[in-house]
Amino acid sequence: MDKKKKLNKGAILNRDLKLKNEHLLEESCNQHGEINIRQNKRRKRLESLCKGVLVVSVAAISGAITASYIIEKKYNNMVDNRNNSSVIYSNKQQIPKDDKIKELVPKNDINKVVEGLSGIIVGVSSNPESFLQNDITSNMGSGIIIDKDGYIVTNSFLLENTEIVYVKLSSYGSKPIEAKIIGKDKASDLAVIKVDLENLPYARFGDSEKVRVGDLAIAVGNPLGEDMADTVTMGIVSVINKKIDFLDPNTGEKRLYKIVKTDASINSYNTGGALCNSIGEIVGINSLKLTGKYASEGIGISIPSNEVKNIVESLTNYGRVKKPHLGFIGQTIVRNNSSNTQGIEGVYVREVTQGETLFNAGVGPTDIIVGLDNKEIKRMEDIQIIVDEHKIGDTINCKIWREGSVLELSIILTEKQ
């Protein structure tokens, strides 16, 4: 009975808000399905063209800004010789090194980075016998110990079609150790597993927001769990802060994640391993799966460390990635050049879902979202980017245009119901 009353109350709220604003805003559709919003005779006429109907399933994790920075002088020669700039050191193979890179980045510096990861990067496989082989199989990869109690981050695709996973740690002899799967996220290709060990050495993550185009990128892997990482590739960062739509197979929703692109080779030897900067900080997790899907030849993809931290926290606490969800259907309003327009820009709300974030805050049909979290809103993508930066339970402000006035509301971000 209470649930029925709640539904009736929500329907009445949606109807009343729509009726109140309809005396100010009238809609007409042209033959292309575009929507013109205009003000009636009681107010100045508002003519705005709305485009791109999108169902908002806004998910959290994180600012689609493609960086464009001046590459530091010491890497100019690396850019000029980009096709040859990926250097691989491996105990399985030796690929000739580019002389200019060797001059710019002394081998001793790379050795220090690799030595600093000793015991931290481990081998991961669904088959314990894989570690006895002299070559890498498709079910093998690397993982990174992220705390002293045995939590390890690795690639989700390495755990597909298996409930059992094994880890090879150099500090625990040659015998693989069975690990528990804590959580995995196919969209970002990240997973968290745990071994029942204590006082383990663990990784030092850097701030991926400080990574710049032209920075040195060192990709390290250890799929066999040797004393020293057995594969290292090197290059430069070519793209930062780029966001890619990932489809969540569990919910069917699109989520945005940042990625880092480098010309350091990402392959089966270092997938699930670390992308490091010149001082040995881990600034990303390598993904062969994402590289194969989203990168062109010669380019590797890693998930930035700041994204990794948020995803790992959610996987560790909930076993899955939980994202905020606003729960509405809306459209971007495009500014009309008509002399009668008020120049309102934002996102027009068509429908809100009962029990979800915007409904709970009092936002209703025909409202126009013009601000969120103290930032201007001009398009649907602006909303998604902002909410991606927050977690469930965060409180942010929301400015809406209603009946000719701007109102400021406080909204609490909730998960999709």
Short mmCIF file of C-alpha atoms in Angstrom, two decimals:
data_model
loop_
_atom_site.label_atom_id
_atom_site.label_comp_id
_atom_site.label_asym_id
_atom_site.label_seq_id
_atom_site.Cartn_x
_atom_site.Cartn_y
_atom_site.Cartn_z
CA MET A 1 0.00 0.00 0.00
CA ASP A 2 2.83 2.43 0.90
CA LYS A 3 4.59 1.64 -2.34
CA LYS A 4 1.40 2.39 -4.29
CA LYS A 5 1.01 5.74 -2.52
CA LYS A 6 4.64 6.59 -3.33
CA LEU A 7 4.08 5.83 -7.01
CA ASN A 8 0.91 7.94 -7.09
CA LYS A 9 2.73 10.80 -5.35
CA GLY A 10 5.56 10.60 -7.91
CA ALA A 11 3.14 10.61 -10.83
CA ILE A 12 1.31 13.64 -9.40
CA LEU A 13 4.63 15.49 -8.89
CA ASN A 14 5.68 14.86 -12.47
CA ARG A 15 2.27 15.96 -13.76
CA ASP A 16 2.09 19.11 -11.62
CA LEU A 17 5.61 20.25 -12.52
CA LYS A 18 4.94 19.67 -16.19
CA LEU A 19 1.64 21.60 -16.07
CA LYS A 20 3.29 24.54 -14.24
CA ASN A 21 6.03 24.89 -16.81
CA GLU A 22 3.86 24.17 -19.86
CA HIS A 23 2.21 27.59 -19.52
CA LEU A 24 5.70 29.02 -20.06
CA LEU A 25 7.21 26.40 -22.37
CA GLU A 26 5.46 24.92 -25.39
CA GLU A 27 6.94 22.24 -27.63
CA SER A 28 6.57 21.54 -31.34
CA CYS A 29 8.30 18.86 -33.38
CA ASN A 30 9.40 19.35 -36.96
CA GLN A 31 9.66 16.66 -39.61
CA HIS A 32 13.16 15.72 -38.43
CA GLY A 33 12.02 14.97 -34.89
CA GLU A 34 13.79 18.06 -33.55
CA ILE A 35 12.14 19.95 -30.73
CA ASN A 36 11.50 23.68 -30.57
CA ILE A 37 10.85 25.08 -27.11
CA ARG A 38 9.12 28.48 -27.01
CA GLN A 39 7.67 30.76 -24.35
CA ASN A 40 4.01 31.75 -24.50
CA LYS A 41 2.54 35.26 -24.55
CA ARG A 42 2.94 35.77 -20.79
CA ARG A 43 6.74 35.76 -21.14
CA LYS A 44 9.29 36.61 -23.80
CA ARG A 45 9.41 34.01 -26.50
CA LEU A 46 12.03 31.24 -26.01
CA GLU A 47 13.02 29.30 -29.08
CA SER A 48 15.63 26.66 -28.48
CA LEU A 49 16.48 23.68 -30.56
CA CYS A 50 16.96 20.44 -28.64
CA LYS A 51 19.03 17.66 -30.01
CA GLY A 52 20.32 14.23 -29.11
CA VAL A 53 17.80 12.43 -26.92
CA LEU A 54 19.83 10.38 -24.47
CA VAL A 55 18.82 8.19 -21.58
CA VAL A 56 21.04 9.24 -18.74
CA SER A 57 22.64 6.32 -16.97
CA VAL A 58 25.40 8.42 -15.63
CA ALA A 59 28.26 6.39 -14.19
CA ALA A 60 31.11 7.59 -11.91
CA ILE A 61 34.95 7.28 -12.43
CA SER A 62 36.23 10.50 -14.50
CA GLY A 63 36.93 15.05 -17.29
CA ALA A 64 37.16 14.11 -20.96
CA ILE A 65 39.87 16.54 -21.89
CA THR A 66 42.39 15.53 -24.52
CA ALA A 67 45.66 16.92 -23.35
CA SER A 68 47.84 18.98 -25.56
CA TYR A 69 51.11 19.89 -23.94
CA ILE A 70 54.47 20.94 -25.23
CA ILE A 71 56.77 17.96 -25.13
CA GLU A 72 59.88 18.54 -23.11
CA LYS A 73 62.98 19.20 -25.09
CA LYS A 74 64.77 16.09 -23.93
CA TYR A 75 62.14 13.92 -25.63
CA ASN A 76 62.10 15.70 -29.00
CA ASN A 77 64.33 13.11 -30.58
CA MET A 78 62.04 10.36 -29.26
CA VAL A 79 59.07 11.93 -31.03
CA ASP A 80 61.05 12.25 -34.26
CA ASN A 81 61.83 8.57 -34.10
CA ARG A 82 58.51 7.40 -32.66
CA ASN A 83 58.18 4.34 -34.84
CA ASN A 84 61.34 2.94 -33.28
CA SER A 85 60.86 4.20 -29.75
CA SER A 86 59.47 1.09 -28.08
CA VAL A 87 62.32 -0.67 -26.33
CA ILE A 88 61.90 -4.16 -24.92
CA TYR A 89 64.12 -5.81 -22.33
CA SER A 90 63.18 -9.43 -21.66
CA ASN A 91 64.76 -12.55 -20.32
CA LYS A 92 62.90 -14.34 -23.10
CA GLN A 93 64.04 -12.17 -25.99
CA GLN A 94 66.29 -9.28 -26.88
CA ILE A 95 65.08 -6.61 -29.29
CA PRO A 96 67.63 -4.05 -30.54
CA LYS A 97 67.35 -0.77 -28.65
CA ASP A 98 67.09 2.61 -30.32
CA ASP A 99 70.39 4.45 -29.74
CA LYS A 100 68.78 7.84 -29.22
CA ILE A 101 66.48 6.55 -26.50
CA LYS A 102 69.36 4.79 -24.83
CA GLU A 103 71.27 8.07 -24.76
CA LEU A 104 68.31 10.04 -23.40
CA VAL A 105 67.28 7.46 -20.81
CA PRO A 106 70.27 5.58 -19.39
CA LYS A 107 69.71 1.88 -18.91
CA ASN A 108 70.66 2.23 -15.24
CA ASP A 109 67.62 4.45 -14.69
CA ILE A 110 65.34 1.80 -16.15
CA ASN A 111 67.05 -0.84 -14.03
CA LYS A 112 66.29 1.18 -10.91
CA VAL A 113 62.59 1.34 -11.83
CA VAL A 114 62.45 -2.40 -12.43
CA GLU A 115 64.38 -3.20 -9.25
CA GLY A 116 61.95 -1.06 -7.27
CA LEU A 117 59.13 -3.32 -8.43
CA SER A 118 60.86 -6.52 -7.32
CA GLY A 119 58.41 -8.77 -5.49
CA ILE A 120 55.50 -6.42 -6.25
CA ILE A 121 54.57 -7.56 -9.75
CA VAL A 122 53.41 -11.20 -9.76
CA GLY A 123 52.33 -13.83 -12.24
CA VAL A 124 48.60 -14.60 -12.63
CA SER A 125 47.04 -17.63 -14.33
CA SER A 126 43.97 -19.85 -14.17
CA ASN A 127 46.22 -22.88 -14.65
CA PRO A 128 49.00 -23.49 -12.10
CA GLU A 129 50.96 -25.61 -14.60
CA SER A 130 51.33 -22.56 -16.85
CA PHE A 131 54.11 -21.23 -14.62
CA LEU A 132 56.25 -24.28 -15.41
CA GLN A 133 56.27 -23.50 -19.13
CA ASN A 134 58.92 -21.46 -20.86
CA ASP A 135 56.45 -19.38 -22.82
CA ILE A 136 53.39 -17.29 -22.04
CA THR A 137 49.95 -18.73 -22.75
CA SER A 138 46.68 -16.88 -23.30
CA ASN A 139 45.50 -17.50 -19.74
CA MET A 140 48.57 -15.85 -18.19
CA GLY A 141 49.35 -12.28 -17.26
CA SER A 142 50.68 -10.09 -14.50
CA GLY A 143 49.24 -8.58 -11.34
CA ILE A 144 50.32 -5.93 -8.84
CA ILE A 145 50.24 -6.32 -5.06
CA ILE A 146 48.38 -3.26 -3.75
CA ASP A 147 48.54 -3.81 0.01
CA LYS A 148 50.42 -5.85 2.60
CA ASP A 149 47.47 -8.17 3.25
CA GLY A 150 47.60 -9.80 -0.18
CA TYR A 151 45.20 -7.82 -2.37
CA ILE A 152 46.27 -7.82 -6.02
CA VAL A 153 44.96 -5.89 -9.03
CA THR A 154 45.10 -7.54 -12.44
CA ASN A 155 43.19 -7.78 -15.74
CA SER A 156 39.60 -9.01 -15.71
CA PHE A 157 39.98 -10.89 -18.98
CA LEU A 158 42.53 -13.22 -17.35
CA LEU A 159 39.76 -14.45 -15.04
CA GLU A 160 37.15 -15.17 -17.70
CA ASN A 161 35.51 -18.61 -17.60
CA THR A 162 37.18 -19.56 -14.33
CA GLU A 163 36.37 -19.45 -10.64
CA ILE A 164 39.90 -20.38 -9.60
CA VAL A 165 43.03 -18.31 -10.13
CA TYR A 166 46.65 -18.85 -9.13
CA VAL A 167 49.38 -16.38 -8.32
CA LYS A 168 53.14 -16.88 -8.52
CA LEU A 169 55.12 -14.67 -6.13
CA SER A 170 58.89 -14.59 -6.39
CA SER A 171 59.23 -14.31 -2.62
CA TYR A 172 57.37 -17.59 -2.01
CA GLY A 173 59.37 -20.05 -4.06
CA SER A 174 58.27 -21.80 -7.21
CA LYS A 175 54.89 -23.07 -6.05
CA PRO A 176 51.83 -21.10 -7.26
CA ILE A 177 49.36 -19.97 -4.59
CA GLU A 178 45.60 -20.16 -5.06
CA ALA A 179 43.92 -16.75 -4.87
CA LYS A 180 40.34 -15.69 -4.18
CA ILE A 181 38.51 -13.56 -6.75
CA ILE A 182 37.22 -10.49 -4.88
CA GLY A 183 35.61 -8.68 -7.79
CA LYS A 184 36.02 -7.96 -11.48
CA ASP A 185 34.87 -5.31 -13.92
CA LYS A 186 34.80 -6.26 -17.60
CA ALA A 187 34.22 -2.69 -18.72
CA SER A 188 37.55 -1.40 -17.39
CA ASP A 189 39.28 -4.82 -17.66
CA LEU A 190 40.28 -4.65 -14.00
CA ALA A 191 39.90 -7.25 -11.27
CA VAL A 192 40.91 -7.67 -7.64
CA ILE A 193 42.11 -11.00 -6.25
CA LYS A 194 43.57 -11.92 -2.85
CA VAL A 195 46.12 -14.38 -1.53
CA ASP A 196 46.09 -15.47 2.10
CA LEU A 197 49.47 -13.96 3.00
CA GLU A 198 50.56 -11.05 5.17
CA ASN A 199 53.32 -8.44 5.29
CA LEU A 200 53.81 -8.45 1.53
CA PRO A 201 55.65 -5.67 -0.30
CA TYR A 202 53.16 -3.53 -2.18
CA ALA A 203 53.01 -0.94 -4.94
CA ARG A 204 53.46 2.81 -4.71
CA PHE A 205 50.91 4.50 -6.97
CA GLY A 206 51.57 7.92 -8.44
CA ASP A 207 49.09 10.65 -9.37
CA SER A 208 48.06 10.03 -12.97
CA GLU A 209 46.72 13.59 -13.21
CA LYS A 210 50.35 14.72 -13.22
CA VAL A 211 51.23 12.65 -16.29
CA ARG A 212 51.99 14.80 -19.32
CA VAL A 213 52.28 14.11 -23.02
CA GLY A 214 55.93 13.36 -23.75
CA ASP A 215 56.63 11.81 -20.33
CA LEU A 216 58.64 8.62 -20.22
CA ALA A 217 56.48 5.49 -20.03
CA ILE A 218 57.86 2.17 -18.76
CA ALA A 219 55.58 -0.88 -18.99
CA VAL A 220 56.61 -3.74 -16.71
CA GLY A 221 55.30 -7.30 -16.57
CA ASN A 222 56.15 -10.53 -14.78
CA PRO A 223 53.75 -13.29 -15.91
CA LEU A 224 56.04 -16.09 -14.72
CA GLY A 225 56.48 -14.61 -11.24
CA GLU A 226 60.27 -14.43 -11.45
CA ASP A 227 62.59 -12.69 -8.98
CA MET A 228 62.87 -9.76 -11.39
CA ALA A 229 60.23 -8.60 -13.86
CA ASP A 230 61.01 -10.46 -17.06
CA THR A 231 59.60 -7.98 -19.59
CA VAL A 232 60.02 -4.23 -19.80
CA THR A 233 58.97 -2.01 -22.69
CA MET A 234 59.60 1.70 -22.93
CA GLY A 235 58.21 4.64 -24.86
CA ILE A 236 56.53 8.00 -24.33
CA VAL A 237 53.05 9.10 -23.35
CA SER A 238 51.13 10.17 -26.44
CA VAL A 239 47.58 10.81 -25.11
CA ILE A 240 46.29 11.55 -21.59
CA ASN A 241 42.85 12.07 -20.07
CA LYS A 242 41.09 10.68 -23.11
CA LYS A 243 37.77 9.09 -22.18
CA ILE A 244 36.33 6.01 -23.82
CA ASP A 245 32.80 4.66 -23.57
CA PHE A 246 32.84 1.21 -22.04
CA LEU A 247 29.71 -0.93 -22.11
CA ASP A 248 28.95 -2.56 -18.78
CA PRO A 249 27.83 -6.08 -19.71
CA ASN A 250 26.01 -6.47 -16.39
CA THR A 251 23.79 -3.37 -16.67
CA GLY A 252 23.96 -2.61 -20.40
CA GLU A 253 24.91 0.97 -19.52
CA LYS A 254 27.76 2.96 -21.01
CA ARG A 255 30.45 4.15 -18.62
CA LEU A 256 33.24 6.60 -19.23
CA TYR A 257 36.80 5.80 -18.19
CA LYS A 258 39.99 7.71 -18.77
CA ILE A 259 42.85 5.99 -20.53
CA VAL A 260 46.52 6.68 -21.16
CA LYS A 261 48.01 5.94 -24.56
CA THR A 262 51.72 5.31 -25.00
CA ASP A 263 53.97 3.86 -27.66
CA ALA A 264 55.40 1.44 -25.13
CA SER A 265 54.34 -1.98 -26.36
CA ILE A 266 51.51 -3.56 -24.33
CA ASN A 267 51.52 -7.30 -24.92
CA SER A 268 50.87 -10.67 -23.32
CA TYR A 269 54.12 -10.32 -21.36
CA ASN A 270 53.10 -7.16 -19.48
CA THR A 271 49.29 -7.05 -19.57
CA GLY A 272 48.03 -6.62 -16.01
CA GLY A 273 51.39 -5.16 -15.09
CA ALA A 274 52.48 -1.63 -14.29
CA LEU A 275 52.92 1.48 -16.38
CA CYS A 276 55.55 3.52 -14.55
CA ASN A 277 56.97 7.01 -14.80
CA SER A 278 60.68 7.86 -14.75
CA ILE A 279 60.89 7.75 -10.94
CA GLY A 280 59.24 4.35 -10.61
CA GLU A 281 55.72 5.42 -9.58
CA ILE A 282 52.91 3.30 -11.03
CA VAL A 283 50.69 5.61 -13.09
CA GLY A 284 48.62 2.97 -14.88
CA ILE A 285 47.64 -0.69 -15.30
CA ASN A 286 48.35 -2.20 -18.72
CA SER A 287 45.55 -3.87 -20.69
CA LEU A 288 46.14 -6.00 -23.76
CA LYS A 289 42.38 -6.36 -24.20
CA LEU A 290 41.72 -2.61 -24.34
CA THR A 291 44.80 -2.09 -26.50
CA GLY A 292 43.51 -4.57 -29.06
CA LYS A 293 40.04 -3.02 -29.04
CA TYR A 294 40.72 0.72 -28.94
CA ALA A 295 44.31 1.40 -30.04
CA SER A 296 45.95 1.58 -33.44
CA GLU A 297 49.09 -0.37 -34.28
CA GLY A 298 52.09 0.56 -32.19
CA ILE A 299 50.01 2.18 -29.42
CA GLY A 300 49.31 0.67 -26.01
CA ILE A 301 46.51 1.47 -23.57
CA SER A 302 46.65 1.61 -19.77
CA ILE A 303 44.02 2.56 -17.20
CA PRO A 304 45.35 5.58 -15.23
CA SER A 305 46.23 5.01 -11.58
CA ASN A 306 43.61 7.45 -10.27
CA GLU A 307 40.89 5.52 -12.12
CA VAL A 308 42.38 2.26 -10.84
CA LYS A 309 42.19 3.44 -7.22
CA ASN A 310 38.46 4.20 -7.47
CA ILE A 311 37.63 0.99 -9.30
CA VAL A 312 39.69 -1.14 -6.91
CA GLU A 313 38.01 0.46 -3.89
CA SER A 314 34.57 -0.37 -5.28
CA LEU A 315 35.56 -3.92 -6.26
CA THR A 316 37.10 -4.54 -2.83
CA ASN A 317 34.08 -3.21 -0.92
CA TYR A 318 31.23 -4.45 -3.13
CA GLY A 319 32.66 -7.03 -5.53
CA ARG A 320 31.59 -4.83 -8.44
CA VAL A 321 31.82 -1.25 -9.62
CA LYS A 322 29.02 0.90 -8.19
CA LYS A 323 28.28 4.12 -10.03
CA PRO A 324 25.99 7.08 -9.30
CA HIS A 325 22.90 7.33 -11.48
CA LEU A 326 20.78 10.48 -11.94
CA GLY A 327 17.78 8.70 -13.42
CA PHE A 328 16.27 10.93 -16.10
CA ILE A 329 15.69 11.28 -19.82
CA GLY A 330 16.82 14.60 -21.26
CA GLN A 331 18.11 16.56 -24.21
CA THR A 332 20.76 19.16 -24.89
CA ILE A 333 19.33 22.60 -25.62
CA VAL A 334 21.15 24.38 -28.43
CA ARG A 335 21.24 28.18 -28.32
CA ASN A 336 18.97 29.69 -30.96
CA ASN A 337 20.16 32.78 -32.86
CA SER A 338 16.67 34.27 -32.87
CA SER A 339 16.46 37.79 -31.45
CA ASN A 340 13.62 36.58 -29.22
CA THR A 341 15.62 33.86 -27.48
CA GLN A 342 16.67 34.27 -23.87
CA GLY A 343 19.87 32.39 -24.64
CA ILE A 344 19.21 29.61 -22.16
CA GLU A 345 21.61 26.69 -22.48
CA GLY A 346 21.49 23.45 -20.58
CA VAL A 347 19.78 20.08 -20.52
CA TYR A 348 16.01 19.84 -20.84
CA VAL A 349 14.41 17.24 -18.54
CA ARG A 350 11.74 15.13 -20.21
CA GLU A 351 11.21 12.43 -17.61
CA VAL A 352 12.56 11.51 -14.17
CA THR A 353 12.63 8.05 -12.61
CA GLN A 354 10.89 7.68 -9.28
CA GLY A 355 13.14 6.83 -6.36
CA GLU A 356 16.35 7.95 -8.07
CA THR A 357 18.66 10.95 -7.64
CA LEU A 358 16.89 13.79 -9.48
CA PHE A 359 13.40 12.68 -8.50
CA ASN A 360 14.41 12.60 -4.84
CA ALA A 361 15.80 16.15 -5.15
CA GLY A 362 12.57 17.50 -6.63
CA VAL A 363 13.64 17.88 -10.26
CA GLY A 364 10.77 17.30 -12.66
CA PRO A 365 9.74 17.31 -16.33
CA THR A 366 10.31 20.59 -18.28
CA ASP A 367 13.00 21.73 -15.84
CA ILE A 368 16.25 22.76 -17.52
CA ILE A 369 19.49 21.80 -15.79
CA VAL A 370 21.87 24.76 -16.16
CA GLY A 371 24.44 23.95 -13.46
CA LEU A 372 25.83 20.98 -11.56
CA ASP A 373 28.49 20.83 -8.86
CA ASN A 374 29.25 24.55 -9.31
CA LYS A 375 29.90 24.07 -13.04
CA GLU A 376 27.90 25.29 -16.03
CA ILE A 377 25.93 22.69 -17.95
CA LYS A 378 25.61 23.19 -21.69
CA ARG A 379 25.22 19.61 -22.95
CA MET A 380 24.40 16.10 -21.78
CA GLU A 381 28.04 15.08 -21.77
CA ASP A 382 28.83 17.78 -19.18
CA ILE A 383 26.52 16.07 -16.70
CA GLN A 384 28.05 12.66 -17.27
CA ILE A 385 31.60 13.95 -16.86
CA ILE A 386 30.79 15.70 -13.58
CA VAL A 387 28.93 12.79 -12.00
CA ASP A 388 31.74 10.43 -13.05
CA GLU A 389 34.01 12.33 -10.69
CA HIS A 390 31.84 11.49 -7.67
CA LYS A 391 30.82 8.49 -5.63
CA ILE A 392 27.49 7.20 -4.43
CA GLY A 393 26.42 9.18 -1.40
CA ASP A 394 28.16 12.42 -2.42
CA THR A 395 26.09 15.60 -2.15
CA ILE A 396 26.36 18.17 -4.94
CA ASN A 397 24.39 21.24 -5.94
CA CYS A 398 22.15 21.39 -9.01
CA LYS A 399 20.82 24.57 -10.66
CA ILE A 400 17.65 24.33 -12.72
CA TRP A 401 15.65 26.82 -14.76
CA ARG A 402 11.95 26.61 -13.88
CA GLU A 403 9.11 29.03 -14.63
CA GLY A 404 11.53 31.76 -15.66
CA SER A 405 13.69 31.52 -12.52
CA VAL A 406 16.84 29.67 -11.57
CA LEU A 407 16.55 27.44 -8.51
CA GLU A 408 19.42 25.76 -6.65
CA LEU A 409 18.84 22.29 -5.24
CA SER A 410 20.99 19.90 -3.24
CA ILE A 411 21.11 16.36 -4.63
CA ILE A 412 22.48 13.16 -3.08
CA LEU A 413 23.93 10.79 -5.67
CA THR A 414 22.35 7.33 -5.56
CA GLU A 415 22.84 4.05 -7.39
CA LYS A 416 20.45 2.88 -10.09
CA GLN A 417 17.41 1.25 -8.48
#
